[in-house]
Amino acid sequence: MNDKYNFSEVEAKWQTRWAEEGTYEIPDYSDRPKYYCLEMFPYPSGKLHMGHVRNYSIGDVVARFKTMQGLHVLHPMGWDAFGLPAENAAIKHGGIHPADWTFANIDNMRAQLKQMGISYDWNREVATCHSGYYKWTQWLFLQLFKNGLAYKKEAAVNWCPACATVLANEQVKDGGCERCNTPVEKKELAQWFFKITDYAERLLQDLELLPGWPDKVKTMQEHWIGRSEGAEIDFKLDGLDGVITVYTTRPDTIFGVTYMVLAPEHPLVEKLIAGSEREAEIKEFIRKVRNLSEIDRTSNEVEKVGLQTGAYCINPLNGEKVPVLIANYVLLEYGTGCVMGVPAHDQRDFEFARKYGYPVRVVIQPEGIELDAATMESAYDGEGLLVNSGRFNGLPNTRAMKEITSELAGMGNGKFRVNYRLRDWLISRQRYWGAPIPIIYCERCGVVPVPETDLPVLLPMDVEFKPTGRSPLADCPDFVNTACPSCGGAAIRETDTMDTFMCSSWYYYRYTSPRDIDGPWDKAKVDYWLPVDQYIGGVEHAILHLLYSRFFTKVLYDLKLISNQEPFTNLLTQGMVLKDGTKMSKSKGNVVSPEDIVARYGADTARLFILFAAPPERDLEWSDQGVEGCFRFLKRVWRLVASLASTLKTAPKRPSSGLVGLNRSMRRVTHATIKKVTEDISARFNFNTAVSAVMEMVNALYQYKELPETDRDPAVIREAVESLLLLLAPFAPHITEELWEETGHTGSIHRQPWPSFDQAALVEDEVTIVVQINGKVRDRMLVPAGIGAAQMQEKVIQDPRVLKLTEGKQIIKVIPVPGKLVNIVVK
């Protein structure tokens, strides 16, 4: 066996053999328990970055570990391949078709993943831009449409002028496009939506079904869904037909309303200002406000600006006329697009009222404090007794909430209501590179779904890419013009394409039947494999992808297409890879190329460092020295095994039961390491401490190897080295595969059983105790494990080193703590 570790030769050899032998190809069924391990699939941008390497290395350790534990593991990979970057590349470079750009990137990234030695079953690979995939994306759209869960309406949408497309609320970050950071504008367009709001309560309640998810992710979803309980109250317009309907969680404060605020986009506004002196001024204000982001409009740091419409509404309980305003901080999408101003008991309303001179009326008095509206410096939003509230005076406000709402309901002016912050999922995109929406418009028949037998609606290849603000498909007559499936007359196709989150909301089902031409999946296979046992990806997907996937799963369950109610049983969200304290990015010039690391040190080193440097859920700081250290460690492993190879081939398979001394100590290290690594991977995903334990075991083996040959037990060495290779195999698959073969074993190391620890071997014969004199540590010594206090005290007192330390001193007292220390008090 060569003493030198030639990583490039070793890795190329095993990657070739794995491919030729189909090592990671997984049958659909097995008698073994199933385990579905999945990392979030990537967008094929062209090159892997270290964040990818971290995500996929984590998943690979889990998949290999579970396989060695005897489970039937599904570990697939595919491509989230539709999206705006491909289209932008076509516009920027000219002559590059998004399909060519995308598939070239897929080829490159697939090669990189194979170079990393990730154990994917490539026979199950999918790409969402392939017609064999998006046919079923379209089919699923039709199922939602036929069941009343997909609809089209005019809506004010988030518009990115740079990308020339619509963005969902979740794709707007700090007022800008999540992809290019361009400030987002509001624009009125007819758009397709999914009724995710119909599932708001189930999405919220079923978070309890996910104990294997991080609490922070569940909290993020809970906040995004935003459930609240309150009342819907009608304020009749004064002198005009109609009512202003407001949702509030504080009906107990209705007697404190001194003004009403509508969102500038509210449909009543145009009616209220029609013909007024301020109509032009208000319309200009509305235009400016609509171009602000939700973040800007609701931020505490942005000035709250309002204008009077000149209209009034009537408080249904006290008959007061209340002025109606519009203001930049009220959003049409939240509640009913109206807010009743209660300055005494809401801080935002308080500041607004003080600014514009609206009355402040106290209607809740806290116990022991007399609030005075004239001198209040801030709003009071706590509990108390109602005042200035007619017949409800003296009631605790928590009780008054129900009684006031009940009275309003009896009058026909209100009702109890549960409200959600969540809004329906906007899926329309004005772009080419996406799954066409399978809808046809006929002047005679209206909106007509494409028949399932006519799917897929194929993307035309001959398209001109211009950032015009509308889909390039609209300029393709051969695509647009078609026949109505119902009447056969002339009709046109929908030219918007679907949000890519539609594609990624069901891809994990397709992996179970990737080549099925009769349906999106084989239900028997889905019922066998789903839900995913372990899902791995970035926390940045906590709301978008994960919430949409949960919604999709519940819809599919209700349609009896699947049997699982949640898609992912356990979720691991890994941290980012940082360099110099900031996230790696091309714009910052701090990107480390995985290809460079693999070329210089090998894939096993890259994997080992990324797993060793930090716990998976925390951010990882890149360290060139850390990479070097992992490379040196693998070389040490190689040299160690090479030096012992001849011993391993002839040694007995199992050590005898009568081991003593250093032979017993070495075996104890072996089994303690097996226990530690097993628990770290299976219970905590603490890969960094698992690798650290393996490193300590290697150090112990080197020390043991230095003993005279007559003092070493060959069976102890064999057991230790075999265990070392098995424990290291999920982390560094190539080097362990080679060393396994070089030491005389047949069959892949990755198909061997995971080692189990011997509890008896963990029992220590001796323990190290501390010797203190007057409370200061002066020495350490070995004593028999389990020794009693009296025997331990006697052994310490008679030790020659202790005798020397206490020479000439009077021993006042000896305090033994069994198994830990002996403190000798002298003077």
Coordinates of C-alpha atoms in Angstrom, one line a residue, residues 304-721:
K304 CA -47.5 59.1 9.0
V305 CA -49.2 61.3 6.5
G306 CA -53.0 61.7 6.1
L307 CA -55.5 63.8 4.2
Q308 CA -59.2 64.5 5.0
T309 CA -61.6 63.3 2.3
G310 CA -64.3 65.7 3.5
A311 CA -66.6 62.7 4.2
Y312 CA -67.9 61.5 7.5
C313 CA -69.2 58.2 8.9
I314 CA -71.4 57.4 11.9
N315 CA -70.3 55.5 15.0
P316 CA -73.0 52.9 15.4
L317 CA -73.0 52.9 19.2
N318 CA -73.0 56.6 20.0
G319 CA -74.2 58.2 16.8
E320 CA -71.2 60.5 16.5
K321 CA -70.0 61.8 13.2
V322 CA -66.4 60.7 12.6
P323 CA -64.2 62.3 9.9
V324 CA -62.9 60.0 7.2
L325 CA -59.3 60.3 6.1
I326 CA -56.8 58.5 3.9
A327 CA -53.3 57.8 5.2
N328 CA -50.1 56.2 4.0
Y329 CA -49.8 53.8 6.9
V330 CA -53.1 51.9 6.2
L331 CA -52.9 49.0 3.7
L332 CA -55.8 47.6 1.7
E333 CA -54.5 44.0 2.0
Y334 CA -54.7 44.0 5.9
G335 CA -58.0 43.6 7.6
T336 CA -60.6 45.5 5.5
G337 CA -58.3 48.3 4.4
C338 CA -59.7 50.6 7.1
V339 CA -58.5 51.5 10.6
M340 CA -60.6 53.2 13.3
G341 CA -58.6 55.9 15.0
V342 CA -58.6 55.5 18.8
P343 CA -55.8 57.8 19.9
A344 CA -56.0 57.2 23.6
H345 CA -55.4 53.5 23.3
D346 CA -53.1 53.0 20.3
Q347 CA -49.7 54.6 20.0
R348 CA -49.7 55.1 16.3
D349 CA -53.2 56.7 16.4
F350 CA -52.0 58.8 19.4
E351 CA -49.1 60.2 17.5
F352 CA -51.3 60.8 14.4
A353 CA -54.0 62.6 16.4
R354 CA -51.5 64.9 18.2
K355 CA -49.9 65.7 14.8
Y356 CA -53.2 66.6 13.1
G357 CA -55.2 67.9 16.1
Y358 CA -57.8 65.1 16.4
P359 CA -59.4 64.6 19.8
V360 CA -58.1 62.1 22.3
R361 CA -60.8 60.4 24.3
V362 CA -60.0 58.0 27.2
V363 CA -62.4 55.0 27.3
I364 CA -60.4 52.6 29.4
Q365 CA -59.1 53.5 32.8
P366 CA -56.4 51.3 34.4
E367 CA -56.7 50.4 38.0
G368 CA -55.2 52.9 40.3
I369 CA -54.4 55.5 37.6
E370 CA -56.5 58.4 36.4
L371 CA -55.8 59.0 32.7
D372 CA -56.3 62.6 31.5
A373 CA -56.5 62.9 27.7
A374 CA -55.2 66.5 27.9
T375 CA -52.0 65.5 29.6
M376 CA -51.3 62.0 28.2
E377 CA -47.8 61.6 26.7
S378 CA -48.5 58.2 25.2
A379 CA -51.4 55.9 24.5
Y380 CA -52.5 53.3 27.1
D381 CA -53.2 49.9 25.5
G382 CA -53.5 47.7 28.6
E383 CA -56.5 46.4 30.6
G384 CA -58.9 48.3 32.7
L385 CA -62.5 49.4 33.2
L386 CA -64.6 51.2 30.5
V387 CA -65.4 54.9 30.9
N388 CA -67.1 57.3 28.6
S389 CA -68.7 54.3 27.0
G390 CA -72.5 54.6 27.7
R391 CA -74.1 51.6 29.3
F392 CA -70.8 49.6 29.2
N393 CA -69.2 51.9 31.8
G394 CA -67.5 50.0 34.6
L395 CA -67.1 46.7 32.7
P396 CA -63.7 45.2 32.5
N397 CA -62.5 45.8 28.9
T398 CA -61.9 42.1 28.3
R399 CA -65.6 41.4 29.0
A400 CA -66.7 44.5 27.1
M401 CA -65.1 43.2 23.9
K402 CA -67.6 40.4 23.8
E403 CA -70.7 42.4 25.0
I404 CA -70.1 45.3 22.6
T405 CA -69.6 42.9 19.6
S406 CA -72.8 41.0 20.6
E407 CA -74.7 44.3 20.7
L408 CA -73.4 45.4 17.3
A409 CA -74.3 42.0 15.9
G410 CA -77.8 42.3 17.3
M411 CA -78.1 45.8 15.6
G412 CA -76.9 44.4 12.3
N413 CA -73.8 46.5 12.5
G414 CA -71.1 44.0 13.3
K415 CA -70.0 40.4 13.9
F416 CA -67.3 38.4 15.5
R417 CA -64.5 37.6 13.1
V418 CA -61.2 35.7 12.9
N419 CA -58.7 37.5 10.7
Y420 CA -55.4 36.5 9.2
R421 CA -52.4 38.5 8.0
L422 CA -51.8 35.8 5.3
R423 CA -52.9 36.8 1.8
D424 CA -53.7 34.6 -1.2
W425 CA -50.7 33.3 -3.1
L426 CA -50.1 35.4 -6.3
I427 CA -48.7 33.0 -8.9
S428 CA -48.8 35.0 -12.2
R429 CA -45.4 36.1 -13.7
Q430 CA -45.0 38.3 -16.8
R431 CA -42.1 36.3 -18.2
Y432 CA -41.2 33.6 -20.6
W433 CA -39.1 31.1 -18.6
G434 CA -41.7 29.4 -16.5
A435 CA -44.5 26.9 -16.8
P436 CA -47.3 28.3 -19.0
I437 CA -50.7 28.7 -17.1
P438 CA -53.0 26.2 -18.8
I439 CA -56.0 28.6 -19.4
I440 CA -57.7 29.7 -22.6
Y441 CA -59.9 32.8 -23.1
C442 CA -62.9 32.5 -25.4
E443 CA -65.3 35.4 -26.1
R444 CA -68.2 33.0 -26.1
C445 CA -67.2 30.5 -23.3
G446 CA -65.1 32.8 -21.1
V447 CA -62.3 31.3 -19.0
V448 CA -61.7 27.7 -20.2
P449 CA -59.1 25.3 -18.7
V450 CA -56.9 23.4 -21.1
P451 CA -58.1 19.8 -21.3
E452 CA -55.8 17.5 -19.4
T453 CA -55.3 15.4 -22.6
D454 CA -53.8 18.5 -24.3
L455 CA -51.0 18.9 -21.6
P456 CA -48.3 20.0 -21.6
V457 CA -48.9 23.5 -23.0
L458 CA -45.4 23.7 -24.4
L459 CA -43.2 26.8 -24.2
P460 CA -42.3 27.9 -27.7
M461 CA -38.6 28.1 -28.4
D462 CA -38.6 30.9 -30.9
V463 CA -39.1 33.9 -28.5
E464 CA -37.7 37.4 -28.6
F465 CA -36.5 38.6 -25.2
K466 CA -37.2 42.3 -24.4
P467 CA -37.7 43.8 -20.9
T468 CA -41.1 45.2 -21.9
G469 CA -43.1 44.5 -18.8
R470 CA -45.3 41.9 -20.3
S471 CA -44.6 38.2 -21.1
P472 CA -42.7 37.6 -24.3
L473 CA -45.3 34.9 -25.0
A474 CA -47.8 37.6 -25.7
D475 CA -45.7 38.4 -28.9
C476 CA -45.8 34.8 -30.2
P477 CA -49.0 34.5 -32.4
D478 CA -48.5 30.8 -32.8
F479 CA -48.6 30.3 -29.1
V480 CA -51.4 32.9 -28.3
N481 CA -53.9 32.0 -31.0
T482 CA -55.7 28.7 -30.5
A483 CA -59.1 27.1 -30.6
C484 CA -61.5 27.0 -27.7
P485 CA -61.7 23.5 -26.3
S486 CA -65.5 24.0 -25.5
C487 CA -66.9 25.5 -28.7
G488 CA -64.0 25.2 -31.2
G489 CA -64.1 28.9 -31.9
A490 CA -61.1 31.3 -32.0
A491 CA -59.5 31.9 -28.6
I492 CA -56.3 33.0 -27.0
R493 CA -54.0 31.5 -24.4
E494 CA -53.0 32.9 -21.1
T495 CA -49.5 34.4 -21.6
D496 CA -48.5 34.7 -18.0
T497 CA -46.3 31.9 -16.6
M498 CA -46.3 30.4 -13.1
D499 CA -44.2 31.5 -10.1
T500 CA -41.3 29.1 -9.7
F501 CA -42.5 28.4 -6.1
M502 CA -45.3 26.4 -7.8
C503 CA -42.7 24.1 -9.3
S504 CA -40.8 23.6 -6.0
S505 CA -44.0 23.0 -4.0
W506 CA -44.3 19.4 -5.2
Y507 CA -41.0 18.3 -6.6
Y508 CA -40.3 15.9 -3.7
Y509 CA -43.3 13.9 -4.7
R510 CA -42.0 13.5 -8.3
Y511 CA -38.8 12.0 -7.1
T512 CA -40.7 8.9 -6.2
S513 CA -41.9 8.4 -9.8
P514 CA -39.6 10.6 -11.9
R515 CA -40.4 9.0 -15.3
D516 CA -44.1 8.4 -14.8
I517 CA -46.0 9.4 -17.9
D518 CA -49.5 8.6 -16.6
G519 CA -49.5 10.9 -13.6
P520 CA -47.4 13.3 -11.5
W521 CA -46.6 10.3 -9.3
D522 CA -47.5 6.8 -8.5
K523 CA -49.7 7.0 -5.3
A524 CA -48.4 3.7 -3.9
K525 CA -44.8 4.9 -4.2
V526 CA -45.7 8.3 -2.6
D527 CA -47.6 6.6 0.2
Y528 CA -44.5 4.4 0.8
W529 CA -41.9 7.2 0.8
L530 CA -43.7 10.3 2.0
P531 CA -43.5 12.3 4.2
V532 CA -39.8 13.3 3.8
D533 CA -38.1 12.1 7.0
Q534 CA -35.3 14.7 7.0
Y535 CA -35.4 18.0 5.0
I536 CA -32.4 20.2 4.9
G537 CA -32.0 23.8 3.6
G538 CA -31.6 27.5 4.5
V539 CA -33.8 29.3 7.0
E540 CA -34.5 32.0 4.3
H541 CA -37.1 29.6 2.9
A542 CA -39.1 29.4 6.1
I543 CA -42.0 31.4 4.8
L544 CA -42.0 31.1 1.0
H545 CA -41.1 27.6 0.0
L546 CA -41.9 25.8 3.2
L547 CA -45.3 27.4 3.7
Y548 CA -46.3 26.9 0.1
S549 CA -45.2 23.3 0.2
R550 CA -47.3 22.7 3.3
F551 CA -50.3 24.4 1.6
F552 CA -49.8 22.2 -1.5
T553 CA -49.6 19.0 0.6
K554 CA -52.9 19.8 2.4
V555 CA -54.7 20.5 -0.9
L556 CA -53.3 17.2 -2.4
Y557 CA -54.4 15.4 0.7
D558 CA -58.0 16.8 0.5
L559 CA -58.1 15.8 -3.2
K560 CA -57.1 12.2 -2.1
L561 CA -54.0 12.3 -4.3
I562 CA -51.7 11.6 -1.3
S563 CA -52.1 10.2 2.2
N564 CA -49.7 12.5 4.2
Q565 CA -50.9 15.8 5.7
E566 CA -47.4 17.4 6.1
P567 CA -44.6 17.2 3.6
F568 CA -41.5 17.2 5.9
T569 CA -41.4 15.4 9.3
N570 CA -38.0 16.8 10.4
L571 CA -36.3 20.1 9.2
L572 CA -32.7 21.2 9.6
T573 CA -31.9 24.7 8.6
Q574 CA -28.2 25.2 8.2
G575 CA -26.4 28.5 8.7
M576 CA -24.6 30.5 6.1
V577 CA -20.9 30.3 5.0
L578 CA -19.1 33.5 5.8
K579 CA -15.8 34.9 4.9
D580 CA -14.3 37.8 6.8
G581 CA -17.5 38.0 8.8
T582 CA -19.9 38.5 5.8
K583 CA -21.8 36.2 3.6
M584 CA -19.9 34.9 0.6
S585 CA -21.0 36.7 -2.6
K586 CA -19.6 37.7 -6.0
S587 CA -20.4 41.3 -5.4
K588 CA -18.2 41.4 -2.2
G589 CA -15.4 39.5 -3.9
N590 CA -15.1 37.0 -1.0
V591 CA -16.2 33.8 -2.8
V592 CA -14.2 30.7 -2.3
S593 CA -14.6 28.3 -5.2
P594 CA -15.4 24.6 -4.3
E595 CA -13.6 23.6 -7.5
D596 CA -10.4 25.3 -6.3
I597 CA -10.6 23.5 -2.9
V598 CA -11.3 20.2 -4.5
A599 CA -8.4 20.6 -7.0
R600 CA -6.0 21.5 -4.2
Y601 CA -7.1 19.3 -1.3
G602 CA -9.8 16.9 -2.6
A603 CA -13.5 16.6 -2.1
D604 CA -13.1 14.7 1.2
T605 CA -11.2 17.6 2.7
A606 CA -13.8 20.1 1.5
R607 CA -16.6 18.1 3.0
L608 CA -14.8 17.4 6.3
F609 CA -13.9 21.1 6.9
I610 CA -17.5 22.3 6.1
L611 CA -18.8 19.7 8.6
F612 CA -16.2 20.2 11.2
A613 CA -15.9 24.0 11.4
A614 CA -19.3 24.7 13.1
P615 CA -22.6 23.1 14.1
P616 CA -24.9 22.9 11.1
E617 CA -27.5 25.4 12.3
R618 CA -24.9 28.1 12.9
D619 CA -23.1 30.3 10.5
L620 CA -19.7 29.0 9.5
E621 CA -16.6 31.3 9.1
W622 CA -14.4 30.2 6.3
S623 CA -10.8 29.4 7.3
D624 CA -8.0 28.5 5.0
Q625 CA -6.0 27.2 8.0
G626 CA -9.0 25.1 8.9
V627 CA -9.0 23.5 5.5
E628 CA -5.3 22.8 5.7
G629 CA -5.9 21.2 9.1
C630 CA -8.5 18.8 7.8
F631 CA -6.2 17.9 4.9
R632 CA -3.4 17.1 7.3
F633 CA -5.8 15.0 9.4
L634 CA -6.8 12.9 6.3
K635 CA -3.1 12.4 5.5
R636 CA -2.5 11.2 9.1
V637 CA -5.4 8.7 8.7
W638 CA -3.9 7.4 5.5
R639 CA -0.4 7.0 7.0
L640 CA -1.8 5.3 10.1
V641 CA -3.8 2.7 8.1
A642 CA -0.9 2.2 5.7
S643 CA 1.5 1.5 8.5
L644 CA -0.9 -1.1 10.1
A645 CA -2.3 -2.6 6.8
S646 CA -0.3 -5.9 7.1
T647 CA -1.4 -6.3 10.8
L648 CA -5.0 -5.7 9.9
K649 CA -5.2 -8.5 7.3
T650 CA -4.0 -11.2 9.6
A651 CA -5.4 -10.1 13.0
P652 CA -8.3 -11.8 14.7
K653 CA -11.6 -10.2 14.1
R654 CA -12.5 -9.7 17.7
P655 CA -10.4 -8.9 20.8
S656 CA -10.5 -11.4 23.7
S657 CA -12.6 -10.6 26.8
G658 CA -9.6 -10.6 29.1
L659 CA -7.9 -7.4 28.0
V660 CA -6.0 -5.3 30.6
G661 CA -3.9 -2.2 30.8
L662 CA -3.3 -0.2 27.7
N663 CA -5.0 -2.7 25.4
R664 CA -8.2 -2.4 27.4
S665 CA -7.8 1.4 27.4
M666 CA -7.4 1.5 23.6
R667 CA -10.5 -0.6 23.2
R668 CA -12.4 1.7 25.6
V669 CA -11.4 4.7 23.4
T670 CA -12.7 2.8 20.3
H671 CA -16.1 2.1 21.8
A672 CA -16.5 5.5 23.5
T673 CA -15.9 7.1 20.0
I674 CA -18.5 4.8 18.4
K675 CA -21.0 5.9 21.1
K676 CA -20.1 9.6 20.8
V677 CA -20.3 9.7 16.9
T678 CA -23.5 7.7 16.8
E679 CA -25.3 9.9 19.3
D680 CA -23.9 13.1 17.7
I681 CA -25.2 12.2 14.3
S682 CA -28.5 10.6 15.1
A683 CA -29.7 12.7 18.1
R684 CA -28.2 16.1 17.5
F685 CA -26.6 16.4 14.0
N686 CA -23.5 17.7 15.9
F687 CA -21.2 16.7 13.0
N688 CA -18.4 19.0 14.3
T689 CA -18.1 17.2 17.6
A690 CA -18.5 13.8 15.9
V691 CA -15.5 14.6 13.7
S692 CA -13.6 15.9 16.7
A693 CA -14.1 12.6 18.5
V694 CA -12.8 10.7 15.4
M695 CA -9.7 13.0 15.5
E696 CA -9.1 12.2 19.1
M697 CA -9.4 8.5 18.4
V698 CA -6.7 8.8 15.7
N699 CA -4.4 10.5 18.2
A700 CA -5.0 7.6 20.6
L701 CA -4.3 5.1 17.9
Y702 CA -1.0 6.8 17.0
Q703 CA 0.0 6.6 20.7
Y704 CA -1.0 3.0 20.9
K705 CA 0.9 2.2 17.8
E706 CA 4.1 3.4 19.4
L707 CA 4.0 0.7 22.0
P708 CA 6.3 -2.3 21.5
E709 CA 4.8 -4.8 19.2
T710 CA 4.7 -7.4 21.9
D711 CA 2.5 -5.1 24.1
R712 CA -0.1 -4.4 21.4
D713 CA -3.0 -6.7 20.7
P714 CA -3.6 -7.1 16.9
A715 CA -7.3 -7.7 17.4
V716 CA -7.6 -4.3 19.3
I717 CA -5.8 -2.6 16.4
R718 CA -8.1 -4.2 13.8
E719 CA -11.3 -3.4 15.6
A720 CA -10.1 0.2 16.2
V721 CA -9.1 0.8 12.6

